[in-house]
Coordinates of C-alpha atoms and ligand atoms in Angstrom, one line a residue:
M1 CA 120.7 90.1 150.4
Y2 CA 122.7 93.1 149.4
P3 CA 124.3 94.2 147.1
R4 CA 121.6 93.4 144.6
V5 CA 120.6 94.5 141.1
V6 CA 116.9 95.3 141.1
I7 CA 115.5 94.4 137.7
D8 CA 112.1 95.8 136.7
L9 CA 110.7 93.2 134.3
D10 CA 107.7 95.5 133.3
K11 CA 110.0 98.4 132.4
F12 CA 112.2 96.0 130.4
K13 CA 109.2 94.7 128.6
H14 CA 108.0 98.3 127.9
N15 CA 111.4 99.3 126.5
V16 CA 111.7 96.2 124.3
S17 CA 108.2 96.9 122.9
K18 CA 108.9 100.5 122.2
I19 CA 112.2 99.9 120.4
L20 CA 110.7 97.0 118.6
E21 CA 107.8 99.2 117.4
L22 CA 110.3 101.8 116.2
S23 CA 112.3 99.2 114.3
H24 CA 109.3 97.6 112.7
Q25 CA 107.8 101.0 111.7
N26 CA 111.1 101.5 109.8
K27 CA 110.8 98.0 108.2
Q28 CA 113.7 96.8 110.3
T29 CA 113.8 93.4 111.9
M30 CA 115.3 93.6 115.4
M31 CA 117.9 91.5 117.1
M32 CA 117.6 91.8 120.8
V33 CA 121.1 91.8 122.3
T34 CA 121.3 90.1 125.6
K35 CA 125.0 90.2 126.4
V36 CA 124.9 93.1 128.9
F37 CA 122.7 91.1 131.2
C38 CA 124.5 87.8 130.6
A39 CA 121.3 86.5 128.8
D40 CA 119.6 86.2 132.2
Q41 CA 116.8 83.7 131.6
R42 CA 114.1 85.8 133.5
L43 CA 114.7 88.6 130.9
V44 CA 114.9 86.1 128.1
D45 CA 111.5 84.9 129.2
V46 CA 110.1 88.4 128.7
L47 CA 111.6 88.4 125.2
N48 CA 109.9 85.0 124.6
E49 CA 106.5 86.7 125.0
L50 CA 107.4 89.4 122.5
D51 CA 107.5 89.5 118.7
I52 CA 111.2 90.2 118.5
D53 CA 112.9 88.7 115.4
Y54 CA 116.1 87.4 116.8
I55 CA 118.0 87.0 120.1
A56 CA 121.7 88.0 119.8
D57 CA 124.6 87.6 122.2
S58 CA 128.3 87.8 121.9
R59 CA 129.1 84.8 124.0
I60 CA 128.4 81.2 123.0
F61 CA 128.4 80.5 126.8
N62 CA 125.1 82.4 127.1
F63 CA 123.4 80.4 124.4
K64 CA 124.1 77.0 125.9
N65 CA 121.4 77.1 128.6
M66 CA 119.1 79.7 127.0
V67 CA 115.5 78.6 126.6
T68 CA 113.9 80.4 123.7
S69 CA 112.2 79.7 120.4
H70 CA 113.6 82.9 118.8
K71 CA 116.4 82.5 116.3
K72 CA 119.8 82.8 118.0
V73 CA 122.5 85.0 116.5
L74 CA 126.2 84.9 117.7
L75 CA 127.5 88.5 117.5
R76 CA 131.2 88.0 118.2
L77 CA 133.2 86.4 115.5
P78 CA 133.6 82.7 116.5
Q79 CA 136.8 81.5 117.9
L80 CA 138.2 78.4 116.1
C81 CA 137.9 76.4 119.3
E82 CA 134.1 77.1 119.5
V83 CA 132.9 76.2 116.0
E84 CA 131.3 73.0 117.2
D85 CA 129.2 74.9 119.8
V86 CA 128.4 77.7 117.3
V87 CA 126.8 75.2 114.9
K88 CA 125.1 73.4 117.8
Y89 CA 123.7 76.3 119.8
T90 CA 123.1 79.1 117.3
D91 CA 121.3 79.6 114.0
I92 CA 123.3 82.5 112.6
S93 CA 126.8 83.8 113.4
L94 CA 128.5 87.0 112.4
N95 CA 131.8 86.3 110.5
S96 CA 134.7 88.0 108.7
E97 CA 137.2 85.2 108.3
L98 CA 137.0 82.6 105.6
K99 CA 139.2 80.2 107.7
T100 CA 136.5 80.2 110.4
I101 CA 133.6 79.9 107.9
N102 CA 135.3 76.9 106.3
L103 CA 135.5 75.2 109.7
L104 CA 131.9 76.1 110.4
N105 CA 131.0 74.3 107.1
D106 CA 133.0 71.2 108.1
E107 CA 131.2 71.2 111.4
A108 CA 127.8 71.7 109.9
I109 CA 128.4 68.8 107.6
K110 CA 129.4 66.7 110.6
Q111 CA 126.2 67.7 112.5
E112 CA 124.1 67.3 109.3
T113 CA 122.8 70.8 109.4
T114 CA 123.1 74.1 107.7
H115 CA 124.6 77.1 109.5
S116 CA 123.9 80.7 108.4
V117 CA 126.4 83.5 108.4
I118 CA 126.2 87.2 108.2
L119 CA 129.3 88.6 106.7
M120 CA 130.6 91.7 108.5
I121 CA 131.8 94.7 106.5
D122 CA 134.0 97.3 108.2
L123 CA 132.8 100.7 107.1
G124 CA 135.5 102.5 109.1
D125 CA 134.8 102.0 112.8
L126 CA 137.8 99.6 112.7
R127 CA 136.5 96.8 114.9
E128 CA 135.3 93.6 113.1
G129 CA 134.5 93.2 109.4
I130 CA 136.1 92.9 106.0
F131 CA 137.6 96.2 104.9
D132 CA 138.9 95.3 101.4
K133 CA 136.4 95.1 98.6
D134 CA 138.2 92.4 96.6
E135 CA 138.5 90.3 99.8
L136 CA 134.8 90.8 100.4
L137 CA 133.8 89.5 96.9
D138 CA 136.2 86.6 97.0
T139 CA 134.9 85.6 100.4
V140 CA 131.3 85.8 99.2
K141 CA 132.1 83.5 96.2
E142 CA 133.9 81.0 98.5
I143 CA 130.9 81.0 100.9
E144 CA 128.5 80.3 98.0
S145 CA 130.6 77.2 97.2
L146 CA 130.2 75.8 100.7
Q147 CA 127.6 73.1 100.9
N148 CA 126.4 73.6 104.5
I149 CA 126.8 77.4 104.9
H150 CA 124.1 79.8 103.9
L151 CA 125.0 83.4 103.3
E152 CA 122.1 85.0 105.2
G153 CA 123.3 88.5 104.8
I154 CA 125.8 91.3 105.5
G155 CA 126.2 93.6 108.4
T156 CA 128.3 96.4 109.8
N157 CA 129.1 97.6 113.2
L158 CA 129.6 101.3 114.0
T159 CA 130.1 103.5 117.1
C160 CA 131.8 100.7 119.0
Y161 CA 135.6 101.1 118.7
G162 CA 136.2 104.1 116.5
G163 CA 133.0 106.1 117.5
V164 CA 131.9 106.4 113.8
I165 CA 128.4 107.7 113.7
P166 CA 125.9 105.9 111.4
T167 CA 125.0 108.6 108.9
P168 CA 122.9 107.9 105.8
K169 CA 126.0 108.4 103.8
T170 CA 128.0 105.8 105.7
L171 CA 125.2 103.3 105.7
N172 CA 124.6 103.8 102.0
K173 CA 128.0 102.1 101.5
L174 CA 126.5 99.0 103.0
V175 CA 123.5 99.3 100.6
E176 CA 126.0 99.5 97.7
F177 CA 127.8 96.4 98.9
R178 CA 124.4 94.7 99.1
A179 CA 123.7 95.4 95.4
V180 CA 127.1 94.2 94.3
I181 CA 126.8 91.0 96.3
E182 CA 123.3 90.3 95.2
T183 CA 124.3 90.6 91.6
L184 CA 127.3 88.3 92.2
I185 CA 125.2 85.6 93.8
G186 CA 122.0 86.0 91.8
R187 CA 119.6 86.2 94.8
E188 CA 118.5 88.6 97.5
L189 CA 120.2 88.7 100.9
N190 CA 117.8 88.1 103.8
I191 CA 119.5 90.3 106.3
V192 CA 121.3 93.6 105.8
S193 CA 122.1 94.6 109.4
G194 CA 122.9 98.3 109.7
G195 CA 124.1 98.5 113.3
N196 CA 123.2 98.9 116.9
S197 CA 121.7 101.4 119.4
S198 CA 123.5 104.2 117.6
N199 CA 120.9 103.9 114.9
I200 CA 118.1 105.1 117.1
L201 CA 118.1 108.7 115.8
L202 CA 118.1 107.6 112.2
L203 CA 115.1 105.4 113.0
E204 CA 113.3 108.2 114.8
Q205 CA 113.9 110.5 111.8
N206 CA 113.0 107.8 109.2
K207 CA 116.5 108.1 107.7
I208 CA 117.7 104.5 107.5
P209 CA 118.6 104.1 103.9
R210 CA 116.4 101.7 101.9
G211 CA 118.1 98.4 101.5
I212 CA 119.0 98.1 105.2
N213 CA 116.5 95.9 107.0
N214 CA 117.9 94.9 110.4
V215 CA 119.1 96.5 113.7
R216 CA 120.8 94.9 116.7
M217 CA 119.7 96.6 119.9
G218 CA 121.2 96.3 123.4
E219 CA 122.0 99.5 125.3
S220 CA 119.0 101.4 124.0
I221 CA 116.6 98.9 125.5
V222 CA 118.5 98.2 128.7
L223 CA 119.4 101.8 129.5
G224 CA 117.0 103.9 127.5
R225 CA 119.8 105.6 125.7
E226 CA 120.9 106.0 122.1
T227 CA 124.6 105.6 121.7
A228 CA 125.6 108.0 118.9
Y229 CA 125.4 111.0 121.2
G230 CA 124.4 109.4 124.5
D231 CA 121.0 111.0 124.7
L232 CA 118.0 109.6 126.6
I233 CA 115.3 108.2 124.3
E234 CA 111.8 109.5 124.8
N235 CA 109.2 107.1 126.3
V236 CA 111.6 104.5 127.5
Y237 CA 112.9 103.9 131.0
D238 CA 116.5 104.5 132.0
D239 CA 116.1 102.5 135.3
V240 CA 115.3 99.0 134.3
F241 CA 118.3 98.0 136.3
T242 CA 119.3 99.7 139.6
L243 CA 121.8 98.8 142.2
E244 CA 121.1 98.6 146.0
A245 CA 124.0 98.4 148.5
S246 CA 124.0 98.7 152.2
I247 CA 126.0 100.9 154.7
I248 CA 128.4 98.9 156.9
E249 CA 130.2 101.9 158.5
L250 CA 129.1 105.5 159.0
K251 CA 131.6 107.8 160.7
T252 CA 132.8 111.4 160.7
K253 CA 136.4 111.4 159.5
P254 CA 138.8 113.7 157.8
S255 CA 138.6 114.1 154.0
A256 CA 142.3 113.5 153.5
P257 CA 144.4 110.5 154.8
I258 CA 146.8 111.1 157.6
G259 CA 150.5 110.2 157.5
E260 CA 153.0 109.6 154.7
L261 CA 151.3 108.5 151.5
G262 CA 152.4 105.6 149.3
M263 CA 150.3 103.6 146.9
N264 CA 146.7 102.4 147.3
A265 CA 145.6 98.8 147.0
F266 CA 145.7 99.0 143.2
G267 CA 149.3 100.3 143.0
E268 CA 148.1 103.9 142.2
K269 CA 149.4 107.0 143.8
V270 CA 146.4 109.0 144.8
T271 CA 146.0 112.6 145.9
F272 CA 143.3 114.1 148.2
E273 CA 141.9 117.5 148.8
D274 CA 141.5 118.4 152.4
T275 CA 138.1 119.9 152.8
G276 CA 137.8 119.2 156.6
D277 CA 135.8 116.5 158.3
M278 CA 133.0 114.8 156.5
L279 CA 130.4 112.1 157.2
R280 CA 131.7 109.0 155.4
A281 CA 129.8 105.9 154.6
I282 CA 131.2 102.6 153.6
L283 CA 129.0 100.4 151.4
A284 CA 129.5 96.6 151.0
I285 CA 130.3 96.5 147.3
G286 CA 133.6 97.1 145.5
K287 CA 135.7 97.0 142.4
Q288 CA 135.3 93.3 142.2
D289 CA 131.7 93.9 141.4
V290 CA 131.6 97.3 139.7
S291 CA 133.8 100.3 138.9
H292 CA 132.6 103.2 141.0
E293 CA 132.9 105.6 138.1
N294 CA 129.9 103.8 136.6
L295 CA 127.5 104.3 139.5
I296 CA 125.1 107.2 139.6
P297 CA 123.8 107.9 143.1
I298 CA 120.2 108.7 143.5
D299 CA 120.7 110.3 146.9
N300 CA 122.5 113.6 147.6
V301 CA 125.9 111.9 148.1
S302 CA 129.2 111.9 146.4
I303 CA 131.3 108.9 145.6
L304 CA 134.9 109.2 147.0
G305 CA 136.3 106.0 145.7
S306 CA 136.4 102.2 146.2
S307 CA 138.7 99.3 146.9
S308 CA 138.0 95.6 146.0
D309 CA 135.1 95.2 148.4
H310 CA 134.3 98.7 149.7
L311 CA 132.7 101.7 148.2
L312 CA 133.3 105.0 150.0
L313 CA 130.9 107.9 150.0
D314 CA 130.6 111.4 151.4
V315 CA 127.1 111.4 152.9
S316 CA 127.4 114.6 154.9
N317 CA 124.2 116.0 153.2
E318 CA 122.0 113.0 154.2
S319 CA 120.9 111.5 157.5
F320 CA 121.6 107.8 157.0
K321 CA 122.0 105.0 159.6
V322 CA 124.2 101.9 159.5
G323 CA 122.3 99.3 157.6
D324 CA 120.5 101.7 155.3
V325 CA 120.4 100.8 151.7
L326 CA 121.4 103.2 148.9
Q327 CA 120.2 103.1 145.3
F328 CA 122.2 103.9 142.2
K329 CA 121.3 104.2 138.6
L330 CA 123.6 102.4 136.2
T331 CA 125.5 102.8 133.0
Y332 CA 126.4 100.2 130.4
G333 CA 129.6 99.4 132.1
S334 CA 128.0 98.9 135.5
V335 CA 125.1 96.8 134.3
L336 CA 127.7 94.6 132.5
S337 CA 129.9 94.0 135.5
L338 CA 127.2 93.8 138.1
M339 CA 125.2 91.2 136.1
T340 CA 128.5 89.3 135.7
S341 CA 129.4 89.4 139.4
K342 CA 128.3 86.3 141.3
Y343 CA 128.5 88.3 144.5
V344 CA 125.6 90.5 143.5
E345 CA 122.1 89.2 143.9
K346 CA 119.6 89.6 141.0
F347 CA 116.3 90.7 142.3
Y348 CA 113.2 90.8 140.0
V349 CA 110.2 93.1 140.5
Ligands
PLP401 C1 127.1 94.5 121.5 C2 126.8 94.5 120.0 C3 125.6 95.1 119.6 C4 124.7 95.9 120.5 O1 125.1 97.2 120.7 P1 124.3 98.2 121.6 O2 125.1 99.5 121.4 O3 124.3 97.7 123.0 O4 123.0 98.3 121.0 C5 125.3 95.1 118.2 N1 126.2 94.4 117.4 C6 127.3 93.8 117.8 C7 128.2 93.1 116.8 C8 127.6 93.8 119.1 O5 128.8 93.2 119.5

């Protein structure tokens, strides 16, 4: 059935292996981030055959049914309402709030287990992480006093909100924090996690500062793209995931609507350029599944727009028939929403 996301398991395996090799060459352990594909078990099964070091996801929901023997890392800071599940379903969580870590400790005592945390440090990208150095050291001391919490390491997240690029200079700040914290607690930290797919270039150039030993990779593996500059990575595929959608109407019509114009279905006032008649195709997929800006047609067509359930294309340059299936390459945003949509079939090859 269409629409469907076609998932190439061999290409996925190839990509994971390549990025894993690159990480290990740089003495970095790798967390494979599964959130963009909703931790789809068929893809997790591929990871289960590989020597990745951790599986990471931002949603506790995705860990509940996951079958894997890899260590599980929760990327998004836990909500207070999910600490029980965090302790139950994950081995490690990223944290920045002492209040939450205290509750994780209470819960770990209750479940008679130990939970590990990676303390996040904000180096300026201004998403999660402790920014103030005094607060950081106080938090470390507090964590050390907690019976059932293990401070597994520290981490930082860049190029996510603020677009800050991971330069050696920026990452060296994390290494400096490592030294201060290790002196304070009198032991080495297991994990010093330097970032995500925006670290690819540094890895390729052997420029990850010594003292950083972990990367968390999602987009680079799924889309074959590093995320500091958006460049394609050599020797990895950019089409592990593609979309197929079918034509339900194909007609020659004007390029501009006729009559007095108000708002569209989404309350927006739209303008059109009149370029004469065109061959227009409607595909059975819409905004409820994916935002059309995030689709990259493979055929010589241009995307005109979409409504909830319809995608409109100018296909004047092609000779399609009703029922034909068109393919699209995807971006991070479109893989994310298509994998999340229950209306889109997942088809594995
Ligand atoms: C999503 C996420 C990642 C993965 O980022 P990519 O750019 O997809 O590699 C890494 N770390 C954290 C904390 C995340 O939330």
